[in-house]
């Protein structure tokens, strides 16, 4: 039986770039140095320092709105905005950042570090928890790279004071903090105006 080879797959066409060649501005690729196989009987473990890989951590927090409390979000007071319920000041942005840093450093979470059973943290400011968290992360031998936070909910509108809020939290951890926000387009508990949520990621180095 004669087998007819299938035609090669069609090469994707490249859009007309008006004479500009894709990749023409890139340096010529450099061939990697050949890697010699380890000689037979060589020990598998080499006496070299382990690479200092970055570690990421994730944090989430949610608090219900409480009109009777001052609104503290992302280390900043928001006059005229609904406050947040909680054992502390309910600053979801600072709390999510704490959890992300603790997670990156393998130091547990907010509850295991500052549980509601510890009266000394009652009504604590988010910035106070974050300052203490950064101290614990550094004491465990980590450098803090950065923290990124996203607020999820309608109020407060972080965009109106983003730089101020980022600076307040950056001062607390001694590293850059970026804050974004989304409203969820009216969906879910945040859309119904029941509360505010935040998610954060942190990067630390050993
Ligand atoms: N608490 C918030 C929520 C949103 N923003 C800003 O509004 C933009 C549009 O929100 P979507 O839900 O439609 O994505 C968002 O990108 C933020 O710039 C805010 O400042 N504070
Ligand atoms: C911060 C702590 C402690 O004061 O209390 P809350 O303000 O209730 O915050 P939450 O993020 O729900 O839990 C962590 C608690 O340990």
Short mmCIF file of C-alpha atoms and ligand atoms in Angstrom, two decimals:
data_model
loop_
_atom_site.label_atom_id
_atom_site.label_comp_id
_atom_site.label_asym_id
_atom_site.label_seq_id
_atom_site.Cartn_x
_atom_site.Cartn_y
_atom_site.Cartn_z
CA UNK A 1 0.00 0.00 0.00
CA UNK A 2 1.30 3.41 -0.87
CA UNK A 3 1.04 5.98 1.91
CA UNK A 4 0.79 9.53 0.71
CA UNK A 5 2.33 11.88 3.29
CA UNK A 6 -0.01 14.56 4.53
CA UNK A 7 0.87 18.09 3.40
CA UNK A 8 2.62 20.14 6.09
CA UNK A 9 0.35 22.40 8.16
CA UNK A 10 -0.20 25.82 6.68
CA UNK A 11 2.20 28.44 8.01
CA UNK A 12 0.20 31.21 9.71
CA UNK A 13 0.20 34.32 7.64
CA UNK A 14 1.80 37.44 9.03
CA UNK A 15 -0.05 40.74 8.70
CA UNK A 16 1.36 43.27 6.29
CA UNK A 17 3.64 45.46 8.41
CA UNK A 18 4.58 47.81 5.61
CA UNK A 19 8.05 46.36 5.07
CA UNK A 20 8.91 46.00 8.77
CA UNK A 21 10.14 42.50 9.53
CA UNK A 22 8.94 40.94 12.77
CA UNK A 23 11.85 40.50 15.15
CA UNK A 24 14.26 42.49 12.97
CA UNK A 25 15.00 44.76 15.93
CA UNK A 26 15.93 41.82 18.18
CA UNK A 27 19.56 40.72 18.64
CA UNK A 28 20.60 37.50 16.92
CA UNK A 29 19.86 34.46 19.10
CA UNK A 30 22.82 33.15 21.07
CA UNK A 31 23.29 29.37 21.21
CA UNK A 32 23.40 28.10 24.78
CA UNK A 33 26.68 26.60 25.95
CA UNK A 34 26.64 22.78 25.68
CA UNK A 35 25.92 21.04 28.98
CA UNK A 36 28.22 18.12 29.75
CA UNK A 37 26.61 15.11 31.38
CA UNK A 38 27.69 14.48 34.98
CA UNK A 39 30.41 11.84 35.13
CA UNK A 40 29.32 8.40 36.29
CA UNK A 41 29.36 8.16 40.07
CA UNK A 42 29.30 11.93 40.60
CA UNK A 43 27.34 12.99 43.69
CA UNK A 44 23.85 14.22 42.87
CA UNK A 45 24.04 17.09 45.37
CA UNK A 46 26.54 19.83 44.63
CA UNK A 47 27.87 22.11 47.32
CA UNK A 48 26.46 25.32 45.86
CA UNK A 49 24.13 27.82 47.49
CA UNK A 50 20.49 27.27 46.54
CA UNK A 51 19.17 29.92 44.12
CA UNK A 52 17.30 32.74 45.85
CA UNK A 53 13.91 32.24 44.27
CA UNK A 54 11.16 34.76 44.93
CA UNK A 55 8.08 33.56 46.81
CA UNK A 56 4.56 34.79 46.16
CA UNK A 57 1.64 34.88 48.57
CA UNK A 58 -2.08 35.52 48.22
CA UNK A 59 -4.62 37.14 50.52
CA UNK A 60 -8.35 37.87 50.48
CA UNK A 61 -10.57 39.72 52.90
CA UNK A 62 -14.23 40.72 53.10
CA UNK A 63 -16.04 42.94 55.61
CA UNK A 64 -19.65 44.05 55.75
CA UNK A 65 -20.40 47.76 55.62
CA UNK A 66 -21.30 49.30 58.98
CA UNK A 67 -22.66 52.82 58.61
CA UNK A 68 -21.96 53.47 62.29
CA UNK A 69 -18.18 53.18 61.94
CA UNK A 70 -15.54 55.44 60.40
CA UNK A 71 -14.45 54.24 56.98
CA UNK A 72 -10.82 53.18 56.87
CA UNK A 73 -9.73 51.54 53.64
CA UNK A 74 -6.17 51.13 52.37
CA UNK A 75 -4.75 52.99 55.34
CA UNK A 76 -6.76 56.15 54.59
CA UNK A 77 -9.88 57.56 56.25
CA UNK A 78 -12.81 58.16 53.87
CA UNK A 79 -15.18 60.78 55.36
CA UNK A 80 -18.82 60.32 54.35
CA UNK A 81 -18.29 56.73 53.24
CA UNK A 82 -19.73 53.70 55.09
CA UNK A 83 -17.34 52.07 57.55
CA UNK A 84 -16.62 48.37 57.76
CA UNK A 85 -17.58 45.95 60.53
CA UNK A 86 -14.86 43.92 62.25
CA UNK A 87 -12.82 43.22 65.35
CA UNK A 88 -10.26 45.70 63.97
CA UNK A 89 -11.03 48.72 61.76
CA UNK A 90 -12.10 46.34 58.96
CA UNK A 91 -9.61 47.71 56.43
CA UNK A 92 -9.96 44.95 53.83
CA UNK A 93 -7.11 46.25 51.67
CA UNK A 94 -4.60 46.25 54.53
CA UNK A 95 -5.87 42.86 55.73
CA UNK A 96 -5.57 41.25 52.29
CA UNK A 97 -2.04 42.66 52.05
CA UNK A 98 -1.19 41.19 55.50
CA UNK A 99 -2.46 37.76 54.46
CA UNK A 100 -0.53 37.91 51.17
CA UNK A 101 2.72 38.79 52.97
CA UNK A 102 2.21 36.13 55.66
CA UNK A 103 1.36 33.58 52.97
CA UNK A 104 4.47 34.44 50.93
CA UNK A 105 6.66 34.01 54.00
CA UNK A 106 4.88 30.84 55.18
CA UNK A 107 3.92 32.54 58.44
CA UNK A 108 0.24 31.58 58.57
CA UNK A 109 -2.47 34.19 58.21
CA UNK A 110 -4.21 37.06 59.98
CA UNK A 111 -6.19 34.78 62.27
CA UNK A 112 -3.14 32.81 63.42
CA UNK A 113 -1.10 35.98 64.01
CA UNK A 114 -3.70 38.43 65.36
CA UNK A 115 -6.79 36.36 66.17
CA UNK A 116 -10.00 37.88 67.49
CA UNK A 117 -9.17 36.10 70.77
CA UNK A 118 -6.33 38.64 71.25
CA UNK A 119 -7.82 41.80 72.75
CA UNK A 120 -4.67 43.81 71.98
CA UNK A 121 -5.70 43.83 68.29
CA UNK A 122 -9.30 44.96 68.89
CA UNK A 123 -9.98 48.10 66.80
CA UNK A 124 -6.43 47.89 65.41
CA UNK A 125 -5.77 50.09 62.40
CA UNK A 126 -5.06 48.24 59.16
CA UNK A 127 -1.77 50.11 58.90
CA UNK A 128 -0.78 48.91 62.39
CA UNK A 129 -1.44 45.28 61.42
CA UNK A 130 0.45 45.75 58.17
CA UNK A 131 3.43 47.40 59.87
CA UNK A 132 3.63 44.54 62.36
CA UNK A 133 3.23 41.96 59.57
CA UNK A 134 6.10 43.45 57.55
CA UNK A 135 8.22 43.35 60.73
CA UNK A 136 7.43 39.64 61.24
CA UNK A 137 8.13 38.81 57.59
CA UNK A 138 11.53 40.54 57.75
CA UNK A 139 12.31 38.91 61.11
CA UNK A 140 11.75 35.55 59.39
CA UNK A 141 14.55 36.45 56.94
CA UNK A 142 12.63 37.77 53.94
CA UNK A 143 13.01 40.91 51.86
CA UNK A 144 9.70 42.38 50.72
CA UNK A 145 9.51 42.95 46.96
CA UNK A 146 6.05 44.47 46.45
CA UNK A 147 2.35 44.04 47.15
CA UNK A 148 -0.51 44.50 44.68
CA UNK A 149 -4.06 44.89 45.98
CA UNK A 150 -7.41 44.94 44.21
CA UNK A 151 -10.48 46.30 45.98
CA UNK A 152 -13.78 44.70 44.96
CA UNK A 153 -16.84 46.85 45.63
CA UNK A 154 -18.40 50.20 45.04
CA UNK A 155 -17.25 52.37 47.93
CA UNK A 156 -14.95 54.03 48.54
CA UNK A 157 -13.83 54.97 45.01
CA UNK A 158 -10.15 54.30 45.36
CA UNK A 159 -9.32 56.07 42.11
CA UNK A 160 -10.04 59.44 43.72
CA UNK A 161 -7.16 59.02 46.24
CA UNK A 162 -5.11 56.16 44.82
CA UNK A 163 -1.66 57.75 45.24
CA UNK A 164 -2.36 58.68 48.87
CA UNK A 165 -3.61 55.17 49.71
CA UNK A 166 -0.70 53.48 47.94
CA UNK A 167 1.73 55.67 49.85
CA UNK A 168 0.07 54.96 53.22
CA UNK A 169 0.40 51.20 52.74
CA UNK A 170 3.87 51.41 51.15
CA UNK A 171 5.09 53.33 54.21
CA UNK A 172 3.75 50.53 56.41
CA UNK A 173 5.62 47.74 54.62
CA UNK A 174 8.65 49.67 53.35
CA UNK A 175 8.07 48.46 49.77
CA UNK A 176 5.93 49.46 46.79
CA UNK A 177 2.16 48.90 46.97
CA UNK A 178 -0.19 49.25 44.01
CA UNK A 179 -3.97 49.41 44.38
CA UNK A 180 -6.60 48.82 41.73
CA UNK A 181 -10.36 48.41 42.09
CA UNK A 182 -13.42 46.98 40.39
CA UNK A 183 -17.13 47.35 41.12
CA UNK A 184 -18.31 43.89 39.89
CA UNK A 185 -20.88 45.71 37.76
CA UNK A 186 -23.59 45.52 40.40
CA UNK A 187 -23.33 41.74 40.83
CA UNK A 188 -23.02 39.77 44.05
CA UNK A 189 -22.81 41.04 47.64
CA UNK A 190 -20.48 43.85 46.64
CA UNK A 191 -22.90 44.90 43.91
CA UNK A 192 -25.77 44.93 46.42
CA UNK A 193 -23.70 47.25 48.60
CA UNK A 194 -23.46 44.76 51.46
CA UNK A 195 -19.71 44.94 51.90
CA UNK A 196 -16.27 45.42 50.46
CA UNK A 197 -13.70 42.78 49.46
CA UNK A 198 -10.03 42.87 48.57
CA UNK A 199 -7.52 40.49 47.05
CA UNK A 200 -3.77 40.92 47.29
CA UNK A 201 -0.60 39.26 46.11
CA UNK A 202 2.83 39.76 47.61
CA UNK A 203 6.30 38.93 46.46
CA UNK A 204 9.13 38.30 48.92
CA UNK A 205 12.73 37.12 48.60
CA UNK A 206 14.59 34.86 50.98
N1 LIG B 1 -14.19 50.92 44.62
C1 LIG B 1 -13.85 51.26 43.36
C2 LIG B 1 -14.33 50.59 42.25
C3 LIG B 1 -13.94 50.98 41.00
N2 LIG B 1 -13.08 52.01 40.84
C4 LIG B 1 -12.67 52.48 39.50
O1 LIG B 1 -13.71 52.34 38.57
C5 LIG B 1 -13.28 51.61 37.43
C6 LIG B 1 -14.41 50.90 36.78
O2 LIG B 1 -14.89 49.85 37.62
P1 LIG B 1 -15.44 48.51 36.94
O3 LIG B 1 -16.12 47.75 38.01
O4 LIG B 1 -16.39 48.95 35.87
O5 LIG B 1 -14.27 47.77 36.41
C7 LIG B 1 -12.16 50.74 37.96
O6 LIG B 1 -11.26 50.32 36.97
C8 LIG B 1 -11.50 51.68 38.94
O7 LIG B 1 -10.64 52.57 38.26
C9 LIG B 1 -12.60 52.66 41.96
O8 LIG B 1 -11.80 53.61 41.84
N3 LIG B 1 -12.98 52.26 43.19
C1 LIG B 2 -7.89 41.49 62.02
C2 LIG B 2 -8.70 40.63 62.96
C3 LIG B 2 -8.16 40.82 64.37
O1 LIG B 2 -8.41 42.12 64.85
O2 LIG B 2 -10.06 40.97 63.02
P1 LIG B 2 -11.08 41.56 61.93
O3 LIG B 2 -11.05 43.05 61.94
O4 LIG B 2 -12.43 40.98 62.17
O5 LIG B 2 -10.55 41.13 60.50
P2 LIG B 2 -10.62 39.76 59.71
O6 LIG B 2 -9.90 40.00 58.43
O7 LIG B 2 -12.03 39.28 59.57
O8 LIG B 2 -9.87 38.69 60.60
C4 LIG B 2 -8.60 38.81 61.13
C5 LIG B 2 -8.64 39.14 62.60
O9 LIG B 2 -7.60 38.47 63.20
#
